[in-house]
Short mmCIF file of C-alpha atoms in Angstrom, two decimals:
data_model
loop_
_atom_site.label_atom_id
_atom_site.label_comp_id
_atom_site.label_asym_id
_atom_site.label_seq_id
_atom_site.Cartn_x
_atom_site.Cartn_y
_atom_site.Cartn_z
CA UNK A 1 0.00 0.00 0.00
CA UNK A 2 1.27 3.46 -0.91
CA UNK A 3 0.93 6.55 1.24
CA UNK A 4 -2.52 7.27 -0.21
CA UNK A 5 -3.91 3.74 -0.55
CA UNK A 6 -3.75 0.75 -2.90
CA UNK A 7 -2.71 0.68 -6.55
CA UNK A 8 -5.17 -1.23 -8.74
CA UNK A 9 -4.56 -2.10 -12.37
CA UNK A 10 -7.66 -2.57 -14.52
CA UNK A 11 -6.76 -3.51 -18.10
CA UNK A 12 -4.32 -0.74 -19.19
CA UNK A 13 -5.32 1.67 -16.43
CA UNK A 14 -3.69 2.01 -13.03
CA UNK A 15 -5.34 3.97 -10.23
CA UNK A 16 -4.89 4.44 -6.51
CA UNK A 17 -7.78 3.85 -4.12
CA UNK A 18 -8.09 4.79 -0.46
CA UNK A 19 -8.31 2.19 2.25
CA UNK A 20 -11.88 0.94 2.71
CA UNK A 21 -12.72 1.04 -1.01
CA UNK A 22 -14.82 -1.96 -2.07
CA UNK A 23 -14.71 -3.78 -5.38
CA UNK A 24 -18.28 -2.56 -5.80
CA UNK A 25 -17.08 1.04 -5.59
CA UNK A 26 -14.59 0.39 -8.38
CA UNK A 27 -17.16 -1.55 -10.43
CA UNK A 28 -19.44 1.50 -10.43
CA UNK A 29 -16.73 3.44 -12.26
CA UNK A 30 -16.61 0.93 -15.10
CA UNK A 31 -20.27 -0.14 -15.20
CA UNK A 32 -20.99 1.81 -18.40
CA UNK A 33 -18.37 -0.25 -20.27
CA UNK A 34 -20.36 -3.46 -19.80
CA UNK A 35 -23.58 -4.50 -21.49
CA UNK A 36 -24.39 -6.91 -18.65
CA UNK A 37 -24.47 -6.39 -14.88
CA UNK A 38 -21.12 -6.73 -13.08
CA UNK A 39 -21.60 -9.21 -10.22
CA UNK A 40 -18.12 -10.52 -9.23
CA UNK A 41 -14.50 -9.38 -9.24
CA UNK A 42 -11.32 -11.28 -10.10
CA UNK A 43 -8.46 -9.83 -8.09
CA UNK A 44 -4.93 -11.22 -8.44
CA UNK A 45 -6.44 -14.33 -10.07
CA UNK A 46 -8.81 -14.93 -7.13
CA UNK A 47 -12.58 -14.63 -7.23
CA UNK A 48 -13.97 -11.93 -4.94
CA UNK A 49 -17.46 -10.71 -4.05
CA UNK A 50 -18.06 -7.06 -4.81
CA UNK A 51 -18.89 -6.15 -1.20
CA UNK A 52 -15.36 -7.07 -0.15
CA UNK A 53 -12.85 -4.27 0.48
CA UNK A 54 -9.57 -3.91 -1.38
CA UNK A 55 -6.71 -4.86 0.93
CA UNK A 56 -3.66 -5.00 -1.37
CA UNK A 57 -2.19 -3.72 -4.61
CA UNK A 58 -3.14 -5.85 -7.57
CA UNK A 59 -4.70 -6.61 -10.95
CA UNK A 60 -8.48 -6.40 -11.23
CA UNK A 61 -11.09 -7.60 -13.72
CA UNK A 62 -14.84 -8.14 -13.48
CA UNK A 63 -17.33 -10.90 -14.24
CA UNK A 64 -20.89 -10.20 -15.38
CA UNK A 65 -24.08 -12.23 -15.54
CA UNK A 66 -22.99 -13.24 -19.05
CA UNK A 67 -20.02 -15.18 -17.59
CA UNK A 68 -20.52 -18.72 -16.27
CA UNK A 69 -19.38 -17.86 -12.73
CA UNK A 70 -21.42 -14.66 -12.74
CA UNK A 71 -24.51 -16.51 -13.96
CA UNK A 72 -24.12 -19.06 -11.16
CA UNK A 73 -23.78 -16.29 -8.55
CA UNK A 74 -26.97 -14.68 -9.88
CA UNK A 75 -28.94 -17.94 -9.71
CA UNK A 76 -27.56 -18.81 -6.28
CA UNK A 77 -28.59 -15.39 -4.96
CA UNK A 78 -32.03 -15.84 -6.52
CA UNK A 79 -32.49 -18.99 -4.43
CA UNK A 80 -31.81 -17.02 -1.25
CA UNK A 81 -34.29 -14.31 -2.27
CA UNK A 82 -36.85 -17.05 -2.95
CA UNK A 83 -36.18 -18.52 0.50
CA UNK A 84 -36.51 -15.12 2.11
CA UNK A 85 -39.84 -14.45 0.36
CA UNK A 86 -41.26 -17.81 1.50
CA UNK A 87 -40.06 -17.14 5.06
CA UNK A 88 -41.61 -13.65 5.05
CA UNK A 89 -44.97 -15.02 3.89
CA UNK A 90 -45.28 -18.34 5.71
CA UNK A 91 -42.59 -18.46 8.42
CA UNK A 92 -41.27 -21.95 9.06
CA UNK A 93 -44.55 -23.66 8.07
CA UNK A 94 -43.35 -24.03 4.47
CA UNK A 95 -39.87 -25.28 3.60
CA UNK A 96 -38.16 -24.96 0.25
CA UNK A 97 -36.29 -27.81 -1.43
CA UNK A 98 -34.15 -26.84 -4.41
CA UNK A 99 -33.77 -29.98 -6.45
CA UNK A 100 -32.76 -30.13 -10.11
CA UNK A 101 -31.73 -27.92 -12.99
CA UNK A 102 -34.15 -28.16 -15.91
CA UNK A 103 -33.13 -26.14 -18.94
CA UNK A 104 -32.62 -22.57 -17.77
CA UNK A 105 -34.69 -23.17 -14.65
CA UNK A 106 -34.36 -24.60 -11.17
CA UNK A 107 -36.98 -27.14 -10.17
CA UNK A 108 -38.16 -26.69 -6.57
CA UNK A 109 -40.68 -28.28 -4.23
CA UNK A 110 -42.32 -27.04 -1.06
CA UNK A 111 -42.63 -29.12 2.09
CA UNK A 112 -45.51 -28.13 4.34
CA UNK A 113 -49.28 -27.98 4.26
CA UNK A 114 -49.63 -25.73 1.22
CA UNK A 115 -50.36 -26.82 -2.33
CA UNK A 116 -48.22 -25.25 -5.03
CA UNK A 117 -51.09 -23.31 -6.60
CA UNK A 118 -50.93 -20.46 -9.07
CA UNK A 119 -52.16 -18.13 -6.33
CA UNK A 120 -49.35 -19.20 -4.00
CA UNK A 121 -46.73 -18.65 -6.71
CA UNK A 122 -48.17 -15.20 -7.41
CA UNK A 123 -47.84 -14.33 -3.70
CA UNK A 124 -44.23 -15.52 -3.62
CA UNK A 125 -43.45 -13.72 -6.89
CA UNK A 126 -44.87 -10.43 -5.55
CA UNK A 127 -42.87 -10.75 -2.31
CA UNK A 128 -39.67 -11.48 -4.23
CA UNK A 129 -40.14 -8.37 -6.34
CA UNK A 130 -40.63 -6.29 -3.19
CA UNK A 131 -37.39 -7.68 -1.78
CA UNK A 132 -35.64 -6.93 -5.08
CA UNK A 133 -37.01 -3.37 -5.06
CA UNK A 134 -35.74 -2.83 -1.50
CA UNK A 135 -32.18 -3.59 -2.71
CA UNK A 136 -31.22 -5.38 0.51
CA UNK A 137 -27.51 -6.06 0.95
CA UNK A 138 -26.47 -9.72 0.93
CA UNK A 139 -23.86 -9.91 3.70
CA UNK A 140 -21.30 -12.65 4.37
CA UNK A 141 -20.40 -13.54 7.97
CA UNK A 142 -17.79 -15.97 9.22
CA UNK A 143 -18.88 -17.95 12.29
CA UNK A 144 -17.51 -20.91 14.23
CA UNK A 145 -18.58 -24.28 12.84
CA UNK A 146 -20.10 -25.33 16.18
CA UNK A 147 -22.16 -22.14 16.25
CA UNK A 148 -23.29 -22.79 12.67
CA UNK A 149 -24.43 -26.32 13.59
CA UNK A 150 -26.40 -24.99 16.57
CA UNK A 151 -27.88 -22.11 14.54
CA UNK A 152 -29.10 -24.22 11.63
CA UNK A 153 -30.36 -26.96 13.93
CA UNK A 154 -32.45 -24.30 15.70
CA UNK A 155 -33.76 -23.13 12.30
CA UNK A 156 -34.87 -26.69 11.55
CA UNK A 157 -32.25 -26.93 8.77
CA UNK A 158 -30.87 -30.28 9.89
CA UNK A 159 -29.46 -30.89 6.41
CA UNK A 160 -26.94 -28.09 7.01
CA UNK A 161 -26.24 -29.14 10.59
CA UNK A 162 -25.31 -32.61 9.30
CA UNK A 163 -23.15 -31.11 6.55
CA UNK A 164 -21.12 -29.00 8.99
CA UNK A 165 -20.69 -31.88 11.43
CA UNK A 166 -18.10 -33.35 9.06
CA UNK A 167 -16.42 -30.06 8.16
CA UNK A 168 -12.70 -29.94 8.93
CA UNK A 169 -12.50 -26.15 9.01
CA UNK A 170 -13.29 -24.50 12.34
CA UNK A 171 -15.26 -21.72 10.61
CA UNK A 172 -17.92 -21.43 7.91
CA UNK A 173 -19.31 -18.53 5.90
CA UNK A 174 -23.02 -17.82 6.10
CA UNK A 175 -25.03 -15.20 4.23
CA UNK A 176 -27.68 -12.90 5.64
CA UNK A 177 -30.47 -10.97 3.95
CA UNK A 178 -32.37 -8.63 6.27
CA UNK A 179 -31.80 -10.94 9.23
CA UNK A 180 -32.53 -14.17 7.33
CA UNK A 181 -29.49 -16.46 7.23
CA UNK A 182 -28.43 -19.45 5.15
CA UNK A 183 -25.33 -21.22 3.84
CA UNK A 184 -24.47 -21.34 0.14
CA UNK A 185 -21.83 -23.18 -1.86
CA UNK A 186 -20.32 -20.34 -3.88
CA UNK A 187 -20.28 -16.58 -4.21
CA UNK A 188 -23.26 -14.18 -4.20
CA UNK A 189 -24.21 -10.87 -5.82
CA UNK A 190 -23.93 -7.73 -3.63
CA UNK A 191 -27.65 -7.06 -3.04
CA UNK A 192 -31.18 -8.03 -4.01
CA UNK A 193 -31.45 -5.09 -6.42
CA UNK A 194 -29.47 -7.14 -8.94
CA UNK A 195 -32.11 -9.91 -8.98
CA UNK A 196 -34.69 -8.41 -11.34
CA UNK A 197 -35.10 -11.10 -13.95
CA UNK A 198 -36.96 -14.29 -13.03
CA UNK A 199 -40.26 -16.10 -13.43
CA UNK A 200 -42.02 -18.75 -11.32
CA UNK A 201 -44.00 -21.44 -13.16
CA UNK A 202 -45.91 -24.46 -11.84
CA UNK A 203 -44.41 -27.74 -12.99
CA UNK A 204 -45.29 -31.32 -12.01
CA UNK A 205 -45.32 -31.57 -8.18
CA UNK A 206 -43.59 -28.23 -7.62
CA UNK A 207 -42.47 -25.24 -9.63
CA UNK A 208 -39.60 -23.97 -11.75
CA UNK A 209 -37.78 -20.70 -11.12
CA UNK A 210 -36.69 -19.63 -14.61
CA UNK A 211 -33.62 -17.46 -15.20
CA UNK A 212 -32.13 -15.50 -18.10
CA UNK A 213 -29.50 -17.15 -20.26
CA UNK A 214 -27.61 -15.49 -23.14
CA UNK A 215 -29.84 -12.40 -23.00
CA UNK A 216 -29.08 -11.65 -19.34
CA UNK A 217 -31.95 -9.16 -18.97
CA UNK A 218 -34.71 -11.37 -20.29
CA UNK A 219 -36.11 -14.55 -18.75
CA UNK A 220 -35.50 -17.56 -21.00
CA UNK A 221 -38.24 -19.59 -22.57
CA UNK A 222 -38.79 -22.77 -20.60
CA UNK A 223 -38.75 -25.94 -22.69
CA UNK A 224 -40.17 -28.86 -20.76
CA UNK A 225 -37.94 -31.90 -20.32
CA UNK A 226 -40.38 -34.53 -19.12
CA UNK A 227 -38.13 -37.55 -19.63
CA UNK A 228 -35.23 -35.78 -17.93
CA UNK A 229 -37.49 -34.67 -15.07
CA UNK A 230 -38.79 -38.19 -14.42
CA UNK A 231 -35.28 -39.67 -14.64
CA UNK A 232 -34.07 -37.13 -12.06
CA UNK A 233 -37.06 -37.78 -9.80
CA UNK A 234 -36.56 -41.54 -10.02
CA UNK A 235 -32.97 -41.07 -8.83
CA UNK A 236 -34.09 -38.72 -6.05
CA UNK A 237 -36.73 -41.23 -4.92
CA UNK A 238 -34.14 -44.00 -4.74
CA UNK A 239 -31.79 -41.74 -2.73
CA UNK A 240 -34.66 -40.96 -0.37
CA UNK A 241 -35.37 -44.68 0.01
CA UNK A 242 -31.70 -45.12 0.95
CA UNK A 243 -32.02 -42.20 3.45
CA UNK A 244 -29.19 -40.44 1.59
CA UNK A 245 -30.60 -37.18 0.22
CA UNK A 246 -27.65 -34.96 1.09
CA UNK A 247 -23.87 -35.12 1.55
CA UNK A 248 -24.32 -34.95 5.33
CA UNK A 249 -26.50 -38.07 5.28
CA UNK A 250 -24.01 -39.87 3.01
CA UNK A 251 -21.18 -39.01 5.40
CA UNK A 252 -23.24 -40.35 8.31
CA UNK A 253 -23.62 -43.69 6.51
CA UNK A 254 -19.87 -43.80 5.82
CA UNK A 255 -19.14 -43.18 9.51
CA UNK A 256 -21.51 -46.02 10.44
CA UNK A 257 -19.49 -48.42 8.28
CA UNK A 258 -22.23 -48.95 5.67
CA UNK A 259 -20.08 -48.21 2.62
CA UNK A 260 -20.00 -51.81 1.33
CA UNK A 261 -23.79 -52.11 1.67
CA UNK A 262 -24.29 -48.81 -0.17
CA UNK A 263 -22.00 -49.89 -3.03
CA UNK A 264 -23.68 -53.29 -3.38
CA UNK A 265 -27.18 -51.79 -3.27
CA UNK A 266 -26.31 -49.07 -5.79
CA UNK A 267 -24.76 -51.54 -8.23
CA UNK A 268 -27.71 -53.92 -7.82
CA UNK A 269 -30.12 -51.07 -8.57
CA UNK A 270 -28.07 -50.10 -11.63
CA UNK A 271 -28.02 -53.69 -12.91
CA UNK A 272 -31.79 -53.92 -12.38
CA UNK A 273 -32.35 -50.82 -14.52
CA UNK A 274 -29.99 -52.03 -17.27
CA UNK A 275 -31.76 -55.40 -17.25
CA UNK A 276 -35.15 -53.71 -17.52
CA UNK A 277 -34.03 -51.83 -20.66
CA UNK A 278 -32.61 -55.03 -22.18
CA UNK A 279 -35.89 -56.83 -21.47
CA UNK A 280 -37.82 -54.04 -23.20
CA UNK A 281 -35.56 -54.31 -26.27
CA UNK A 282 -35.89 -58.11 -26.39
CA UNK A 283 -39.68 -57.98 -26.10
CA UNK A 284 -40.02 -55.59 -29.03
CA UNK A 285 -38.34 -58.19 -31.32
CA UNK A 286 -37.71 -55.86 -34.30
CA UNK A 287 -34.98 -53.71 -32.71
CA UNK A 288 -31.67 -54.05 -34.54
CA UNK A 289 -29.86 -50.78 -33.76
CA UNK A 290 -29.31 -49.92 -30.09
CA UNK A 291 -28.03 -46.33 -30.18
CA UNK A 292 -26.31 -45.06 -27.03
CA UNK A 293 -25.49 -41.36 -26.69
CA UNK A 294 -24.66 -39.00 -23.86
CA UNK A 295 -22.33 -36.22 -22.75
CA UNK A 296 -18.67 -36.61 -21.80
CA UNK A 297 -17.81 -38.92 -18.89
CA UNK A 298 -21.26 -40.46 -18.65
CA UNK A 299 -19.83 -43.98 -18.66
CA UNK A 300 -21.13 -44.86 -22.14
CA UNK A 301 -18.47 -47.51 -22.81
CA UNK A 302 -19.02 -49.53 -19.62
CA UNK A 303 -22.77 -49.11 -19.98
CA UNK A 304 -22.66 -50.54 -23.51
CA UNK A 305 -20.69 -53.58 -22.23
CA UNK A 306 -23.12 -54.18 -19.38
CA UNK A 307 -26.07 -53.69 -21.72
CA UNK A 308 -24.57 -56.25 -24.11
CA UNK A 309 -24.35 -58.81 -21.30
CA UNK A 310 -27.98 -58.22 -20.36
CA UNK A 311 -29.05 -58.50 -24.00
CA UNK A 312 -27.27 -61.86 -24.19
CA UNK A 313 -29.09 -62.94 -21.03
CA UNK A 314 -32.34 -62.20 -22.89
CA UNK A 315 -31.37 -64.37 -25.88
CA UNK A 316 -29.92 -61.75 -28.22
CA UNK A 317 -26.44 -61.59 -29.75
CA UNK A 318 -25.05 -58.04 -29.46
CA UNK A 319 -22.25 -56.59 -31.61
CA UNK A 320 -20.58 -53.39 -30.42
CA UNK A 321 -20.02 -50.68 -33.04
CA UNK A 322 -18.00 -47.54 -32.33
CA UNK A 323 -19.30 -44.58 -34.32
CA UNK A 324 -15.80 -43.07 -34.10
CA UNK A 325 -14.64 -45.69 -36.61
CA UNK A 326 -16.74 -43.91 -39.23
CA UNK A 327 -14.91 -40.57 -38.94
CA UNK A 328 -14.05 -38.94 -42.26
CA UNK A 329 -10.32 -38.87 -42.99
CA UNK A 330 -8.59 -36.14 -41.03
CA UNK A 331 -8.11 -33.73 -43.96
CA UNK A 332 -11.90 -33.76 -44.58
CA UNK A 333 -12.79 -32.97 -40.96
CA UNK A 334 -14.72 -29.67 -40.68
CA UNK A 335 -13.08 -26.77 -38.85
CA UNK A 336 -14.64 -24.82 -35.98
CA UNK A 337 -14.76 -21.04 -35.62
CA UNK A 338 -11.17 -21.08 -34.30
CA UNK A 339 -9.84 -23.01 -37.29
CA UNK A 340 -9.42 -26.21 -35.25
CA UNK A 341 -10.71 -29.65 -36.27
CA UNK A 342 -14.28 -30.07 -35.02
CA UNK A 343 -14.43 -33.78 -34.23
CA UNK A 344 -17.77 -33.43 -32.42
CA UNK A 345 -19.88 -32.06 -35.26
CA UNK A 346 -22.12 -34.47 -37.18
CA UNK A 347 -20.20 -33.78 -40.40
CA UNK A 348 -17.06 -35.30 -38.86
CA UNK A 349 -18.83 -38.65 -39.41
CA UNK A 350 -19.02 -40.13 -42.90
CA UNK A 351 -22.81 -40.34 -42.80
CA UNK A 352 -23.13 -41.88 -46.26
CA UNK A 353 -20.75 -44.72 -45.38
CA UNK A 354 -22.34 -45.23 -41.97
CA UNK A 355 -25.89 -45.32 -43.30
CA UNK A 356 -24.98 -47.58 -46.24
CA UNK A 357 -23.19 -50.01 -43.92
CA UNK A 358 -26.17 -50.20 -41.57
CA UNK A 359 -28.65 -50.56 -44.46
CA UNK A 360 -26.66 -53.50 -45.82
CA UNK A 361 -26.54 -55.12 -42.39
CA UNK A 362 -30.30 -54.71 -41.95
CA UNK A 363 -30.83 -56.31 -45.37
CA UNK A 364 -28.83 -59.36 -44.24
CA UNK A 365 -25.75 -58.63 -46.34
CA UNK A 366 -22.19 -59.19 -45.14
CA UNK A 367 -20.17 -56.00 -44.67
CA UNK A 368 -16.58 -55.17 -43.77
CA UNK A 369 -16.36 -52.80 -40.83
CA UNK A 370 -13.85 -49.93 -40.81
CA UNK A 371 -11.39 -48.98 -38.07
CA UNK A 372 -10.25 -45.41 -37.63
CA UNK A 373 -6.53 -44.95 -37.06
CA UNK A 374 -6.30 -41.95 -34.74
CA UNK A 375 -2.53 -41.70 -35.21
CA UNK A 376 -2.59 -41.07 -38.96
CA UNK A 377 -6.17 -39.77 -39.13
CA UNK A 378 -7.39 -42.31 -41.70
CA UNK A 379 -9.93 -45.12 -41.91
CA UNK A 380 -8.51 -48.60 -42.35
CA UNK A 381 -9.95 -52.05 -43.07
CA UNK A 382 -8.59 -55.08 -41.23
CA UNK A 383 -10.79 -57.88 -42.49
CA UNK A 384 -13.49 -57.60 -39.84
CA UNK A 385 -16.72 -58.80 -41.45
CA UNK A 386 -20.20 -58.91 -40.00
CA UNK A 387 -23.55 -60.31 -41.09
CA UNK A 388 -26.64 -60.09 -38.91
CA UNK A 389 -28.70 -63.15 -38.02
CA UNK A 390 -32.25 -63.19 -36.60
CA UNK A 391 -31.10 -62.63 -32.99
CA UNK A 392 -28.21 -60.25 -33.73
CA UNK A 393 -28.37 -56.60 -32.66
CA UNK A 394 -25.89 -53.74 -33.02
CA UNK A 395 -24.92 -51.76 -29.91
CA UNK A 396 -23.76 -48.42 -31.32
CA UNK A 397 -22.05 -45.88 -29.08
CA UNK A 398 -21.49 -42.31 -30.21
CA UNK A 399 -22.44 -38.75 -29.36
CA UNK A 400 -24.77 -38.39 -32.37
CA UNK A 401 -26.82 -41.49 -31.64
CA UNK A 402 -30.01 -39.52 -30.95
CA UNK A 403 -29.77 -37.26 -34.01
CA UNK A 404 -32.49 -38.06 -36.55
CA UNK A 405 -30.08 -37.29 -39.40
CA UNK A 406 -28.24 -40.47 -38.42
CA UNK A 407 -29.74 -43.60 -40.02
CA UNK A 408 -32.53 -41.41 -41.41
CA UNK A 409 -33.39 -43.95 -44.13
CA UNK A 410 -33.87 -46.89 -41.77
CA UNK A 411 -37.32 -47.81 -40.41
CA UNK A 412 -37.87 -46.13 -36.99
CA UNK A 413 -39.11 -49.40 -35.49
CA UNK A 414 -35.64 -50.95 -35.96
CA UNK A 415 -33.96 -48.31 -33.75
CA UNK A 416 -33.86 -48.06 -29.95
CA UNK A 417 -32.29 -44.89 -28.56
CA UNK A 418 -30.74 -44.61 -25.09
CA UNK A 419 -29.61 -41.33 -23.56
CA UNK A 420 -27.11 -41.77 -20.72
CA UNK A 421 -25.81 -39.11 -18.36
CA UNK A 422 -24.47 -38.86 -14.80
CA UNK A 423 -27.33 -37.06 -13.02
CA UNK A 424 -26.21 -36.71 -9.41
CA UNK A 425 -28.99 -37.86 -7.10
CA UNK A 426 -27.88 -36.22 -3.84
CA UNK A 427 -27.57 -32.53 -2.95
CA UNK A 428 -25.08 -30.65 -0.82
CA UNK A 429 -28.10 -29.67 1.30
CA UNK A 430 -31.74 -28.71 0.68
CA UNK A 431 -30.84 -25.41 -0.98
CA UNK A 432 -27.58 -26.30 -2.76
CA UNK A 433 -27.91 -28.92 -5.51
CA UNK A 434 -24.78 -30.52 -6.93
CA UNK A 435 -24.31 -29.45 -10.56
CA UNK A 436 -24.28 -32.62 -12.68
CA UNK A 437 -21.49 -31.08 -14.77
CA UNK A 438 -19.22 -31.00 -11.68
CA UNK A 439 -19.60 -34.74 -11.20
CA UNK A 440 -18.77 -35.41 -14.84
CA UNK A 441 -15.82 -33.00 -14.79
CA UNK A 442 -14.31 -34.73 -11.74
CA UNK A 443 -14.77 -38.11 -13.44
CA UNK A 444 -13.00 -36.80 -16.53
CA UNK A 445 -10.12 -35.20 -14.59
CA UNK A 446 -9.38 -38.53 -12.92
CA UNK A 447 -9.75 -40.60 -16.11
CA UNK A 448 -7.69 -38.24 -18.27
CA UNK A 449 -4.84 -38.19 -15.77
CA UNK A 450 -4.52 -41.91 -15.16
CA UNK A 451 -5.47 -43.29 -18.56
CA UNK A 452 -4.41 -40.56 -20.98
CA UNK A 453 -1.62 -38.80 -19.10
CA UNK A 454 -3.45 -35.47 -19.31
CA UNK A 455 -3.12 -32.94 -16.49
CA UNK A 456 -6.13 -31.65 -14.56
CA UNK A 457 -5.15 -28.17 -15.74
CA UNK A 458 -5.52 -29.20 -19.40
CA UNK A 459 -8.79 -31.06 -18.79
CA UNK A 460 -10.33 -28.04 -17.06
CA UNK A 461 -9.06 -25.72 -19.81
CA UNK A 462 -10.81 -27.85 -22.44
CA UNK A 463 -14.03 -28.33 -20.48
CA UNK A 464 -15.90 -25.29 -21.80
CA UNK A 465 -15.22 -26.42 -25.36
CA UNK A 466 -16.51 -29.89 -24.49
CA UNK A 467 -19.61 -28.35 -22.91
CA UNK A 468 -20.28 -26.24 -26.01
CA UNK A 469 -20.15 -29.39 -28.12
CA UNK A 470 -22.64 -31.09 -25.80
CA UNK A 471 -25.02 -28.14 -25.93
CA UNK A 472 -24.95 -28.28 -29.72
CA UNK A 473 -24.79 -32.01 -30.48
CA UNK A 474 -26.30 -33.91 -27.55
CA UNK A 475 -28.65 -32.01 -25.23
CA UNK A 476 -31.06 -30.79 -27.97
CA UNK A 477 -31.84 -34.42 -28.83
CA UNK A 478 -32.10 -35.97 -25.35
CA UNK A 479 -35.91 -35.99 -25.25
CA UNK A 480 -35.94 -38.09 -28.45
CA UNK A 481 -34.50 -41.05 -26.57
CA UNK A 482 -36.69 -44.08 -25.92
CA UNK A 483 -35.21 -44.27 -22.44
CA UNK A 484 -32.88 -42.19 -20.26
CA UNK A 485 -30.33 -43.86 -18.04
CA UNK A 486 -28.72 -42.19 -15.06
CA UNK A 487 -25.15 -43.45 -14.57
CA UNK A 488 -24.39 -41.44 -11.41
CA UNK A 489 -23.44 -43.54 -8.39
CA UNK A 490 -24.43 -42.30 -4.97
CA UNK A 491 -21.03 -43.31 -3.55
CA UNK A 492 -18.76 -42.17 -6.40
CA UNK A 493 -17.61 -38.72 -5.24
CA UNK A 494 -16.17 -40.03 -1.92
CA UNK A 495 -14.19 -42.56 -4.02
CA UNK A 496 -13.11 -40.06 -6.69
CA UNK A 497 -11.96 -37.64 -3.96
CA UNK A 498 -8.72 -39.51 -3.26
CA UNK A 499 -7.79 -39.50 -6.96
CA UNK A 500 -8.91 -35.97 -7.83
CA UNK A 501 -7.50 -33.94 -4.93
CA UNK A 502 -3.75 -34.39 -5.71
CA UNK A 503 -4.42 -33.58 -9.38
CA UNK A 504 -6.27 -30.39 -8.48
CA UNK A 505 -3.67 -29.31 -5.90
CA UNK A 506 -1.03 -29.59 -8.66
CA UNK A 507 -2.54 -26.58 -10.47
CA UNK A 508 -0.45 -23.53 -9.61
CA UNK A 509 -2.04 -20.33 -8.20
CA UNK A 510 -1.04 -18.31 -11.28
CA UNK A 511 -2.82 -20.71 -13.66
CA UNK A 512 -6.05 -19.53 -15.34
CA UNK A 513 -7.57 -22.84 -14.17
CA UNK A 514 -6.70 -22.27 -10.49
CA UNK A 515 -10.07 -20.74 -9.57
CA UNK A 516 -11.94 -23.74 -10.94
CA UNK A 517 -9.54 -26.14 -9.20
CA UNK A 518 -9.98 -24.33 -5.89
CA UNK A 519 -13.77 -24.48 -6.23
CA UNK A 520 -13.70 -28.23 -6.93
CA UNK A 521 -11.37 -28.82 -3.97
CA UNK A 522 -13.79 -26.99 -1.71
CA UNK A 523 -16.60 -29.13 -3.08
CA UNK A 524 -14.71 -32.41 -2.52
CA UNK A 525 -13.88 -31.29 1.02
CA UNK A 526 -17.54 -31.85 1.95
CA UNK A 527 -17.14 -35.61 1.45
CA UNK A 528 -15.53 -38.21 3.67
CA UNK A 529 -13.15 -40.37 1.66
CA UNK A 530 -14.02 -43.94 0.67
CA UNK A 531 -11.37 -46.46 -0.53
CA UNK A 532 -11.86 -47.92 -4.00
CA UNK A 533 -11.22 -51.55 -3.08
CA UNK A 534 -14.92 -52.27 -2.55
CA UNK A 535 -15.89 -51.01 -6.02
CA UNK A 536 -16.82 -53.91 -8.34
CA UNK A 537 -14.73 -54.51 -11.47
CA UNK A 538 -17.81 -54.12 -13.70
CA UNK A 539 -18.80 -50.77 -12.14
CA UNK A 540 -19.12 -47.72 -14.36
CA UNK A 541 -16.79 -45.99 -11.87
CA UNK A 542 -13.97 -48.34 -12.98
CA UNK A 543 -14.04 -46.62 -16.38
CA UNK A 544 -12.55 -43.60 -14.59
CA UNK A 545 -10.40 -44.99 -11.78
CA UNK A 546 -9.09 -48.08 -13.58
CA UNK A 547 -9.38 -51.80 -12.82
CA UNK A 548 -12.39 -52.49 -15.05
CA UNK A 549 -13.05 -56.01 -16.29
CA UNK A 550 -14.10 -54.46 -19.61
CA UNK A 551 -11.85 -53.02 -22.30
CA UNK A 552 -12.51 -49.31 -21.65
#
């Protein structure tokens, strides 16, 4: 600090600010330069809330609601304003449960003696807008962990009391809004005045709070995802049956020595669901093409192996087909907007060859299957021939499996489409759901490091590109699946923890990926560790930690 205060560099400008200046004060100076609302600061490569005061010289930049982290802070803060509105109207008689992300909305349910009617949602909506208009500061307080446990137990928030029971740190951060307090996993916006754009809509047994997306000052259209909703609710119901709805409850079961039982029950439940799908396929008789698609790190490869075993148990003869073997030769691969090969676009597949091969197989003709050589970027033929008999089926794995442009000329009744994704069935607590993308990212970090020699830093750096590909090539088609399969395991994050933590700690503080690594480390810190020895060799988790009995 100089004689007059702290020197702050913003882009090419360097200014001195007096002691006590907040990041919000500085943000006000630059607000006109941004189309979207500034909600967070990045100071010396560390994420900071705007209400925090500047306490050192350094380099400053800002995040808006158009940035991923800014968008998450906005939505997280919206949840607290929703909680506050419900508390103002109904006290502790009605409790909010924040459950799943659906499109650009957050699905919620209310526990209590009130039906989720249109009138009730209108009351809550009106109260939220009053709170927004009042522009109430959202304050962060650090309190002792024991005090936090006592406080939330007194509030009837036992989910949070259980979470903090296993916290190693002696202190936790809680947020307050006009006297109302809660804990949140992640940063918040400075005040309720930022939270202008939302809509509440009845949906199934609860309601959806809908947020803006790319246009940050307009609420997105809500596109219903009924199959996704019911798949998520099925997983939540099973977790409830297991009495493991939150991380705190999972940790309690680990402490009680029930890990082996949990693993065996989870794998039995997964095998039951795979068997049920195989039975459905076998009963329909005319299915020849089993198309499996899903986002990165969903466990597609292991799932296809386990599905093949179940299909055999039902009298069918499955043949695995990798769609990657039908890539066009490298020089014909389309380029993305950055001039890089776009291996995830549909045009990276030789659709004519793929469709012709499948048509010939359906007609009973013998075909030679290609193999793609990833080293030289060319298709090769190695004398692998295939001809389908009456009980033969093809199990085809690839990201475009749900796209109607694939196998468009084949009769629809010959195709069975499966969408697979890791949809985490437990929450941090009742107001902090676990983003399904975090679970998949941790899976991928571990797999890439141990099976591909890729650093966590590189995997995280590539993740946004992977996610963009999923948004374009996979998610728009998920509702076209005949069935959805959830590959998330209720015990997997405590197992992945021991593999992921050293990889994340290896990312240096000056790395652009350090903020993401730090956030994931904080997340993993919630879990007690579970050794991997009890995990079965046919488990989907083995695809990521090694030791699988399948060739993955």
